[in-house]
PDB file of C-alpha atoms in Angstrom:
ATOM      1  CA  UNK A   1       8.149 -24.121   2.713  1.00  0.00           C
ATOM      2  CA  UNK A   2       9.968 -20.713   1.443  1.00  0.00           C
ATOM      3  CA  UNK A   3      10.988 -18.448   3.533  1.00  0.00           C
ATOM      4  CA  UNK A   4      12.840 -14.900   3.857  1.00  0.00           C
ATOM      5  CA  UNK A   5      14.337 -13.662   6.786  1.00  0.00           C
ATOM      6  CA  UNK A   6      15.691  -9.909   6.512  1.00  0.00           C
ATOM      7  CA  UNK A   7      16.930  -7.236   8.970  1.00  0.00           C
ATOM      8  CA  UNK A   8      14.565  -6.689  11.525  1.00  0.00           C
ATOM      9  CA  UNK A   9      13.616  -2.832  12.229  1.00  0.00           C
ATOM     10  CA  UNK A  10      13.544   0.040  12.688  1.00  0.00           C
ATOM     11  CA  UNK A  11      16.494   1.116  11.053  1.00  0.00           C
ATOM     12  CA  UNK A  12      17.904   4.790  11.766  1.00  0.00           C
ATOM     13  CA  UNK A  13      20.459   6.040   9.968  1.00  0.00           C
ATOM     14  CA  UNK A  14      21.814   9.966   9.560  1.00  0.00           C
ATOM     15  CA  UNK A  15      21.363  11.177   5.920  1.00  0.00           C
ATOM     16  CA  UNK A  16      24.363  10.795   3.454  1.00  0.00           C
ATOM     17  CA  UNK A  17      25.131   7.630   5.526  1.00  0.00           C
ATOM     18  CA  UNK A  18      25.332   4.243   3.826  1.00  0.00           C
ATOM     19  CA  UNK A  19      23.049   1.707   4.257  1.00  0.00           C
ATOM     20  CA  UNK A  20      22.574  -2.129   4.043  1.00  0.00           C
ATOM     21  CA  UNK A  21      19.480  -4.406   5.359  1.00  0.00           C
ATOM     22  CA  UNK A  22      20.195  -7.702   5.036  1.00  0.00           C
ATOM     23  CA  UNK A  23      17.924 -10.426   3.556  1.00  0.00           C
ATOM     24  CA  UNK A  24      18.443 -14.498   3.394  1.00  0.00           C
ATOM     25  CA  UNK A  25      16.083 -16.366   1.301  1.00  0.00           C
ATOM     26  CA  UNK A  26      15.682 -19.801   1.618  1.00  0.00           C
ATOM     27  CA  UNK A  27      13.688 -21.766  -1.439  1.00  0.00           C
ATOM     28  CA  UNK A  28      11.930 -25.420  -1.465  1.00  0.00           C
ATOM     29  CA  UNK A  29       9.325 -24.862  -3.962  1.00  0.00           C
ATOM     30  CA  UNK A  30      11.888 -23.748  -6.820  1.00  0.00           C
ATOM     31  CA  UNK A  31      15.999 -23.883  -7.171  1.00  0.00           C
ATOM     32  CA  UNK A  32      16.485 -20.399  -8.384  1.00  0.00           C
ATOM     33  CA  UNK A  33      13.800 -18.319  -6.995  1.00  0.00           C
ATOM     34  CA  UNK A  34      13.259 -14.587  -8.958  1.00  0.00           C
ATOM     35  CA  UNK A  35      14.439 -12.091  -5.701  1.00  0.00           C
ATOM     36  CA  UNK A  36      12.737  -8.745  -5.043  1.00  0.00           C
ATOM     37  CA  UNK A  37      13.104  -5.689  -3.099  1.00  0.00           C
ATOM     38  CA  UNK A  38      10.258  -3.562  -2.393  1.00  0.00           C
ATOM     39  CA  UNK A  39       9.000  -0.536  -0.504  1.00  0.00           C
ATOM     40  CA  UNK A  40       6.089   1.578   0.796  1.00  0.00           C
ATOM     41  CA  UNK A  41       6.721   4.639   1.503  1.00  0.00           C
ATOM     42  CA  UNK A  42       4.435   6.749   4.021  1.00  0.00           C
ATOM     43  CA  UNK A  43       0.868   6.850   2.874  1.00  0.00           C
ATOM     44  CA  UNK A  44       1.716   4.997  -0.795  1.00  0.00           C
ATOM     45  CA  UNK A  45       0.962   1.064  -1.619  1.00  0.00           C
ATOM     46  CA  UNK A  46       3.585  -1.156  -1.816  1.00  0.00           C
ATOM     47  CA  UNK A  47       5.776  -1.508  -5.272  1.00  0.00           C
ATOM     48  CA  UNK A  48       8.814  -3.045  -6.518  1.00  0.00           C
ATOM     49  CA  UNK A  49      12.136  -1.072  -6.322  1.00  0.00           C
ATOM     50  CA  UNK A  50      13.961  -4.021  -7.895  1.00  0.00           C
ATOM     51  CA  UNK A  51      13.965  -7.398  -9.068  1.00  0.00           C
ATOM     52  CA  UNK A  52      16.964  -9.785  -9.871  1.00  0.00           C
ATOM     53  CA  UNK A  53      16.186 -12.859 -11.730  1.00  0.00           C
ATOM     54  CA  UNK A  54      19.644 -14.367 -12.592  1.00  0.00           C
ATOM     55  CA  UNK A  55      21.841 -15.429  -9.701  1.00  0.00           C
ATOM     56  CA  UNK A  56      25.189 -13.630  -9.857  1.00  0.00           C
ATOM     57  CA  UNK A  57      23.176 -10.661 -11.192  1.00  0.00           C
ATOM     58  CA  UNK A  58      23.164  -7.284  -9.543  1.00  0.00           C
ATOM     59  CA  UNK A  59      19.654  -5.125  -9.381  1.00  0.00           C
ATOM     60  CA  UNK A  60      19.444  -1.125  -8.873  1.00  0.00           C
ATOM     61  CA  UNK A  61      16.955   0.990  -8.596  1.00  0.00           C
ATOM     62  CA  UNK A  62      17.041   5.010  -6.866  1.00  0.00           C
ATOM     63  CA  UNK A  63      20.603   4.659  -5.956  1.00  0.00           C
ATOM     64  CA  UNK A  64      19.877   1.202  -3.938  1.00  0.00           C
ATOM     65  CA  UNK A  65      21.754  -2.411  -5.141  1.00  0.00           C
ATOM     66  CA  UNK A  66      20.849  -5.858  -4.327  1.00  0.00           C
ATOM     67  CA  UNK A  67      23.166  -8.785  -5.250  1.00  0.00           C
ATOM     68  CA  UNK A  68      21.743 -12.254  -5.864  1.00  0.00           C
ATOM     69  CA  UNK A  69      24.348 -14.624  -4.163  1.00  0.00           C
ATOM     70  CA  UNK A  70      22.738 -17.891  -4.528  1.00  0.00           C
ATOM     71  CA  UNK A  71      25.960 -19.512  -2.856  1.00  0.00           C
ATOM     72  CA  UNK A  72      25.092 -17.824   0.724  1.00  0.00           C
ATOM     73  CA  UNK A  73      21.260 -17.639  -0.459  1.00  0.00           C
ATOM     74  CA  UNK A  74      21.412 -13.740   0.378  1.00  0.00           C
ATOM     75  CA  UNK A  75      19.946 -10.900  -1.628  1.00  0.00           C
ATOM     76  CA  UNK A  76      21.159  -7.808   0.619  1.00  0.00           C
ATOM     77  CA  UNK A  77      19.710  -4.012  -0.053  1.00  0.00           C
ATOM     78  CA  UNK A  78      22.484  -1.627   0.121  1.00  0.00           C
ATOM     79  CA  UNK A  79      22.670   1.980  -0.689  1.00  0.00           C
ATOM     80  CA  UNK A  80      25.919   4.375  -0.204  1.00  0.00           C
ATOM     81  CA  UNK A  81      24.422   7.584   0.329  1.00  0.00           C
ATOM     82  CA  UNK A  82      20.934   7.528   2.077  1.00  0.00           C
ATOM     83  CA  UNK A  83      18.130  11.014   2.041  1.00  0.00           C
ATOM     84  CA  UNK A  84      15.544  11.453   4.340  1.00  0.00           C
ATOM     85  CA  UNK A  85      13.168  10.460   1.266  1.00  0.00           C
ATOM     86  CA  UNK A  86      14.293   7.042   1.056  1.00  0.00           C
ATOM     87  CA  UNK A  87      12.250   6.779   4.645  1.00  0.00           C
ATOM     88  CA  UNK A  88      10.074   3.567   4.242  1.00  0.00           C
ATOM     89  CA  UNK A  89       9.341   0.384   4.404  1.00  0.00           C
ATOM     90  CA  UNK A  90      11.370  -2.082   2.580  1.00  0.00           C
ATOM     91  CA  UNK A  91      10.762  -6.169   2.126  1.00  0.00           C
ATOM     92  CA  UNK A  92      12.075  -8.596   0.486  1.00  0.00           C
ATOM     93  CA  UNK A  93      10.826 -11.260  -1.091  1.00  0.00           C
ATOM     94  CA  UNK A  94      11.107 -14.425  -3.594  1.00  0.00           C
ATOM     95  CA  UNK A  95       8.943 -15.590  -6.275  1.00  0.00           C
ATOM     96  CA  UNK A  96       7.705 -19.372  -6.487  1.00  0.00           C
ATOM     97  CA  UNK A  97       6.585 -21.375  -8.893  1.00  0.00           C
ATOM     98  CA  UNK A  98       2.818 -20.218  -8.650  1.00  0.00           C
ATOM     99  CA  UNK A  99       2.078 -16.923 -10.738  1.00  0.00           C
ATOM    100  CA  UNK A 100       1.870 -14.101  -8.783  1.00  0.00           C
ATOM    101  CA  UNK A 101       2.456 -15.726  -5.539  1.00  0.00           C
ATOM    102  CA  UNK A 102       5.301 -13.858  -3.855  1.00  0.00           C
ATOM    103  CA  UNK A 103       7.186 -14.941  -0.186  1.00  0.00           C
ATOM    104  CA  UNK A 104       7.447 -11.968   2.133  1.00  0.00           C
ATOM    105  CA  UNK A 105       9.757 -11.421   4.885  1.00  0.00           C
ATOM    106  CA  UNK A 106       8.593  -9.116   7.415  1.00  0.00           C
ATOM    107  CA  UNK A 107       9.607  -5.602   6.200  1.00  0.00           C
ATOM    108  CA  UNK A 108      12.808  -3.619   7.826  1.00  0.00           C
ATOM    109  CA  UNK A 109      11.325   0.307   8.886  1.00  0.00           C
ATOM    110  CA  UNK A 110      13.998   2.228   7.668  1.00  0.00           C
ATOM    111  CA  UNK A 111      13.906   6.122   9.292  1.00  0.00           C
ATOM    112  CA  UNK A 112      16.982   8.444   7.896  1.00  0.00           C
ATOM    113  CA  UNK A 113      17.178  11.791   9.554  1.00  0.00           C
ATOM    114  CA  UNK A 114      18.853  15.290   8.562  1.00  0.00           C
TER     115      UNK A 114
ATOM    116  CA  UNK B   1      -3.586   8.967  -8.296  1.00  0.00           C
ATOM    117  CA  UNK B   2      -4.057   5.164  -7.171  1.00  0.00           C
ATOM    118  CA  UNK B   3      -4.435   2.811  -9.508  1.00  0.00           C
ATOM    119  CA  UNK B   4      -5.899   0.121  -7.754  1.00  0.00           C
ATOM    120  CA  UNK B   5      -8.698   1.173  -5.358  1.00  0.00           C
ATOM    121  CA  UNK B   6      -9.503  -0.930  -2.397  1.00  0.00           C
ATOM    122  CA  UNK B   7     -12.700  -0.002  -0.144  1.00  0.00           C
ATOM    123  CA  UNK B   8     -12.823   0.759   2.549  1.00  0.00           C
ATOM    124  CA  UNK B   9      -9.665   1.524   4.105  1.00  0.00           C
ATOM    125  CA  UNK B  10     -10.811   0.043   7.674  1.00  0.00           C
ATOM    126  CA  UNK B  11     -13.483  -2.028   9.072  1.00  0.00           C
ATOM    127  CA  UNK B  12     -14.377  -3.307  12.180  1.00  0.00           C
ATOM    128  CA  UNK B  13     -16.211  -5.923  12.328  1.00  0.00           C
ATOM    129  CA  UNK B  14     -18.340  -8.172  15.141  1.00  0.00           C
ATOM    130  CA  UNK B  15     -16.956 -11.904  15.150  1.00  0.00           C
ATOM    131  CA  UNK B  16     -19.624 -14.001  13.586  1.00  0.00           C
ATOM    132  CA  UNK B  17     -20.804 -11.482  11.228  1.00  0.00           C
ATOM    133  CA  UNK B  18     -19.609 -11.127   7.372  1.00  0.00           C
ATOM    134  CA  UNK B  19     -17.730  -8.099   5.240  1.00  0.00           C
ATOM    135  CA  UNK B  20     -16.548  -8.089   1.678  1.00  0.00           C
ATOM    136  CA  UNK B  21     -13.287  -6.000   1.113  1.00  0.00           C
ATOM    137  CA  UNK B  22     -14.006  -4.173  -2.457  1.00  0.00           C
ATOM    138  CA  UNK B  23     -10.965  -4.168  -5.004  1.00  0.00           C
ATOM    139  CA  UNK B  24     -10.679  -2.665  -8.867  1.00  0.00           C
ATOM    140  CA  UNK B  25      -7.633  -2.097 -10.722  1.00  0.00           C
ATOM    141  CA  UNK B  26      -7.252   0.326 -14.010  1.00  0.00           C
ATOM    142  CA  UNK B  27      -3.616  -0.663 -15.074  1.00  0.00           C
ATOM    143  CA  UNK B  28      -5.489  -3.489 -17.455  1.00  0.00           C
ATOM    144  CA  UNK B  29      -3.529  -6.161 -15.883  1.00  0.00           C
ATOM    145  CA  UNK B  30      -5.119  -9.590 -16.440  1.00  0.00           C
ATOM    146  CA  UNK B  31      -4.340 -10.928 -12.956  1.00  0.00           C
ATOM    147  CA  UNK B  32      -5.604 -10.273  -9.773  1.00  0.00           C
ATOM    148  CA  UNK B  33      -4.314 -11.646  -6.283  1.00  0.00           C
ATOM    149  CA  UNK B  34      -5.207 -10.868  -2.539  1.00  0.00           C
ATOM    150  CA  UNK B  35      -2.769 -10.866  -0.137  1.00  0.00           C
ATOM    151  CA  UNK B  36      -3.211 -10.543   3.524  1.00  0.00           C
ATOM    152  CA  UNK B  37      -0.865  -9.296   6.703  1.00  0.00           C
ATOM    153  CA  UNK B  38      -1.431 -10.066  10.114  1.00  0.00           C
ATOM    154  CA  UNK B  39       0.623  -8.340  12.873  1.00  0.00           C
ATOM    155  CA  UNK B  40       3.777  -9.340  12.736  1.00  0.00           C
ATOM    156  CA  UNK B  41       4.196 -11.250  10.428  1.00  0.00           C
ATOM    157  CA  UNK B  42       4.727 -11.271   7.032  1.00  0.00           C
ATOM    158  CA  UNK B  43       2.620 -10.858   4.102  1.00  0.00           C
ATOM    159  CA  UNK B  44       0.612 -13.720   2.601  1.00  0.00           C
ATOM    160  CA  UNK B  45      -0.263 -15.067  -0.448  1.00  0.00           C
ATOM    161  CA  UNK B  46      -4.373 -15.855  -0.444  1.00  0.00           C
ATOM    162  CA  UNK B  47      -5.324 -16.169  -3.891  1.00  0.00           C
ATOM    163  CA  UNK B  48      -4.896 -15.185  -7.633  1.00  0.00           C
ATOM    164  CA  UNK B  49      -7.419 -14.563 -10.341  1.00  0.00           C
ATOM    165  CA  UNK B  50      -6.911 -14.292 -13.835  1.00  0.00           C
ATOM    166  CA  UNK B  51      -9.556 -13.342 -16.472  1.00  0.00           C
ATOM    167  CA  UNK B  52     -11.854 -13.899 -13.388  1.00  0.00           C
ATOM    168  CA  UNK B  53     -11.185 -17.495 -12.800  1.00  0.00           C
ATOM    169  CA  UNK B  54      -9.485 -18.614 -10.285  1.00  0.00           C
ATOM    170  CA  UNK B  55      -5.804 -19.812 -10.630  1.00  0.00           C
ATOM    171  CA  UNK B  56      -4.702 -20.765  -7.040  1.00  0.00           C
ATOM    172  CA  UNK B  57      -5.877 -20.903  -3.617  1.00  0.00           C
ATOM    173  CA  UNK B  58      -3.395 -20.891  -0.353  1.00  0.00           C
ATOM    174  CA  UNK B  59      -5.811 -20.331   1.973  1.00  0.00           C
ATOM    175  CA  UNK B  60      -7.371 -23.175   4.192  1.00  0.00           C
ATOM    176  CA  UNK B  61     -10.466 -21.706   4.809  1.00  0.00           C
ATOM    177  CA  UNK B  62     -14.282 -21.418   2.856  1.00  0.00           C
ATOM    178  CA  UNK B  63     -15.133 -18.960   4.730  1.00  0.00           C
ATOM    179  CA  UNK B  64     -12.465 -16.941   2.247  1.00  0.00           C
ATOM    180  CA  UNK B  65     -14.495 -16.248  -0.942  1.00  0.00           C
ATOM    181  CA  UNK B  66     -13.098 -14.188  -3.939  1.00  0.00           C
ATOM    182  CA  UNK B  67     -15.662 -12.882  -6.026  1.00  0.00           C
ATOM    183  CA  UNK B  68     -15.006 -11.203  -9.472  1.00  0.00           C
ATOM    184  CA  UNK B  69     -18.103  -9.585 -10.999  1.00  0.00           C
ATOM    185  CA  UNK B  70     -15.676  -7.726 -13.791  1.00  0.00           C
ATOM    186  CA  UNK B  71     -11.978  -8.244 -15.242  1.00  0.00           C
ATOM    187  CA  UNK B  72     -10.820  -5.552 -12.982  1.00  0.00           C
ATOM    188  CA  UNK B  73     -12.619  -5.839  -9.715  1.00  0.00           C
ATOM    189  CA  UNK B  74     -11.397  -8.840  -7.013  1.00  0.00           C
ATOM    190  CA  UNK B  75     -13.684  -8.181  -3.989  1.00  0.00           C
ATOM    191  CA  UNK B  76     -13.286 -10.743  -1.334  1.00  0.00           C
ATOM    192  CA  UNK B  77     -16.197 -11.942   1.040  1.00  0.00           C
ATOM    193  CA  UNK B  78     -15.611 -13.016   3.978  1.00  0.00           C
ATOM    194  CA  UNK B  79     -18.044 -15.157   6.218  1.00  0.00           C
ATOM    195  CA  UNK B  80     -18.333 -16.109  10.118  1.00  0.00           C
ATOM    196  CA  UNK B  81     -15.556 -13.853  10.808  1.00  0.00           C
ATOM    197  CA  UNK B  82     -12.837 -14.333  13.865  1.00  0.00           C
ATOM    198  CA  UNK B  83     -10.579 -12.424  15.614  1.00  0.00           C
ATOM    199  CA  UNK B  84      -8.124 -14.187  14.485  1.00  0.00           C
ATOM    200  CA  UNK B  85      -9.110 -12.545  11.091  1.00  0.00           C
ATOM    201  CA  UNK B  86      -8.033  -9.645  11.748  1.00  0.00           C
ATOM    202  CA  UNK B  87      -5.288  -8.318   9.345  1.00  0.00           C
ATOM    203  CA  UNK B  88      -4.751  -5.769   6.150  1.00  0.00           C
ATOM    204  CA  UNK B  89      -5.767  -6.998   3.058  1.00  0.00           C
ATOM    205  CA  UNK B  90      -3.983  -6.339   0.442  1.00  0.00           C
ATOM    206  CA  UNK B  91      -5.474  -6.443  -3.643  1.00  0.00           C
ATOM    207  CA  UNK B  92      -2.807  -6.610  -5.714  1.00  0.00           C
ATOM    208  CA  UNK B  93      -2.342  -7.281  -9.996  1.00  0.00           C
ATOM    209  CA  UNK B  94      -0.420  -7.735 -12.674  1.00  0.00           C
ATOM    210  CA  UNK B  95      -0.112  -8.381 -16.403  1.00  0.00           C
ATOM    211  CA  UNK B  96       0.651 -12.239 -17.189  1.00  0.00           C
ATOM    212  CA  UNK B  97       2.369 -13.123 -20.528  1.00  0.00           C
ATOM    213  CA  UNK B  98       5.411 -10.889 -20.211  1.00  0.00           C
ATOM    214  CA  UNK B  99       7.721 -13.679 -19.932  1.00  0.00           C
ATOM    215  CA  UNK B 100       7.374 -13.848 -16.866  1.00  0.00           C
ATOM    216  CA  UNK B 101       7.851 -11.193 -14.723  1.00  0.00           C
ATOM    217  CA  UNK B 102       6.100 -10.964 -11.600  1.00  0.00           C
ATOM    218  CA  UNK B 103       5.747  -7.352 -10.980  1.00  0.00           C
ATOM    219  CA  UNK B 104       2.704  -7.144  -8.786  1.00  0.00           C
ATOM    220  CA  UNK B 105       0.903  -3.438  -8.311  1.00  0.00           C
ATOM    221  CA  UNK B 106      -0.705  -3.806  -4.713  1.00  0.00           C
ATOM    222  CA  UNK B 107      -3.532  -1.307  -3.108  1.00  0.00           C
ATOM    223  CA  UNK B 108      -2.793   0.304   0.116  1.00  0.00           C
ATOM    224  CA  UNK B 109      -5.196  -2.583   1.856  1.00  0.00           C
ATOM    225  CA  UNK B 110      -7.784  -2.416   4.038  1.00  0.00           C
ATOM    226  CA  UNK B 111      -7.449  -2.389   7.676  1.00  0.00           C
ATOM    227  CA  UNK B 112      -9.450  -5.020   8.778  1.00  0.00           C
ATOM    228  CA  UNK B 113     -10.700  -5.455  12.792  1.00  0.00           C
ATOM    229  CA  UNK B 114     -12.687  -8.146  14.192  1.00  0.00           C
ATOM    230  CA  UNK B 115     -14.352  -7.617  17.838  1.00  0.00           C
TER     231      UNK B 115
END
């Protein structure tokens, strides 16, 4: 089945550090699976920071970027400059062919401090 | 303020017995899903709903029972529960027929614990 395998956590970075969690997809159900990012921050639901649908395509969202690189099936979260708000949760995930049915990987805790 | 409400925000529950995990969205999506997270590991797909029928069904088990009594509510029963049930459940929606994007809007779950 589909799968997504990302950074595993917790993360801890300084603030106005850069950033990258890494996430490798890997899709039986469809060729080109729709890639998303997203993130729940401390006491909020989950929600999409960003979606790339295109392979080659680049995604961004609140200063974060996420390639989709369909040749090393990778859709990596990167940001150059991270702030204590960007503190969360993060996963990544692929879209199938059933609607609304979304794979997970497992989340990456990301913790930035002053 | 949330937009999709899920009730309650824990529960423990006695193995055997039965609970039903409330949902109800006001973004007037069309579709409704349920996902559900066990420790460790990542979040799952259950089931979707759209214009309160269902459209697909990943998990194995009856005792799993979505019940929509209005467009916007998903509550989800559950019967003869295990420990092995134990998990956050996630509600979750979006609006189908916008070419295809699969933005989902999820709840903050319930907490779900089976003794």
């Amino acid at each position: 089945g589909d799968s997504v395998t990302q950074t595993e956590g917790p993360v801890t970075v300084s603030e106005s550090e850069s950033l990258i969690i890494n996430c490798t997809y890997s899709a039986t159900s469809i060729a080109y699976p729709n890639l998303f990012w997203y993130v729940r921050y401390p006491g909020e639901g989950l929600q999409l920071l960003l979606k790339v649908i295109t392979a080659g395509q680049k995604g961004s969202s609140r200063g974060f970027e996420a390639t989709y690189n369909k040749e090393t099936t990778s859709f990596h979260l990167q940001k150059a400059s991270v702030q204590e708000s960007d503190s969360a949760v993060y996963y990544c995930a692929l879209g199938t062919q059933v609607v609304g049915q979304l794979t997970f990987g497992r989340g990456t805790r990301l913790q930035v401090y002053a | 303020d949330p937009k999709i409400i899920q009730k309650p925000k824990y529960l423990v529950a006695v193995t055997g017995s039965e609970k039903i995990l409330i949902c109800e969205q006001y973004l007037g999506h069309n579709a409704m899903y349920w996902y559900r997270q066990s420790a460790k590991k990542p979040l799952e797909f259950m089931f979707s709903y759209s214009y309160q029928k269902l459209m697909d069904n990943q998990t194995a088990s009856s005792r799993f029972q979505p019940q929509s009594s209005k467009k916007n509510h998903l509550d989800l029963q559950i019967t003869a529960l295990k420990p092995d049930d134990s998990a956050t459940y996630f509600c979750a929606s979006s609006q189908l027929g916008t070419g295809g994007d699969e933005r989902l809007f999820f709840g903050h779950g319930t907490k779900l614990s089976v003794l």
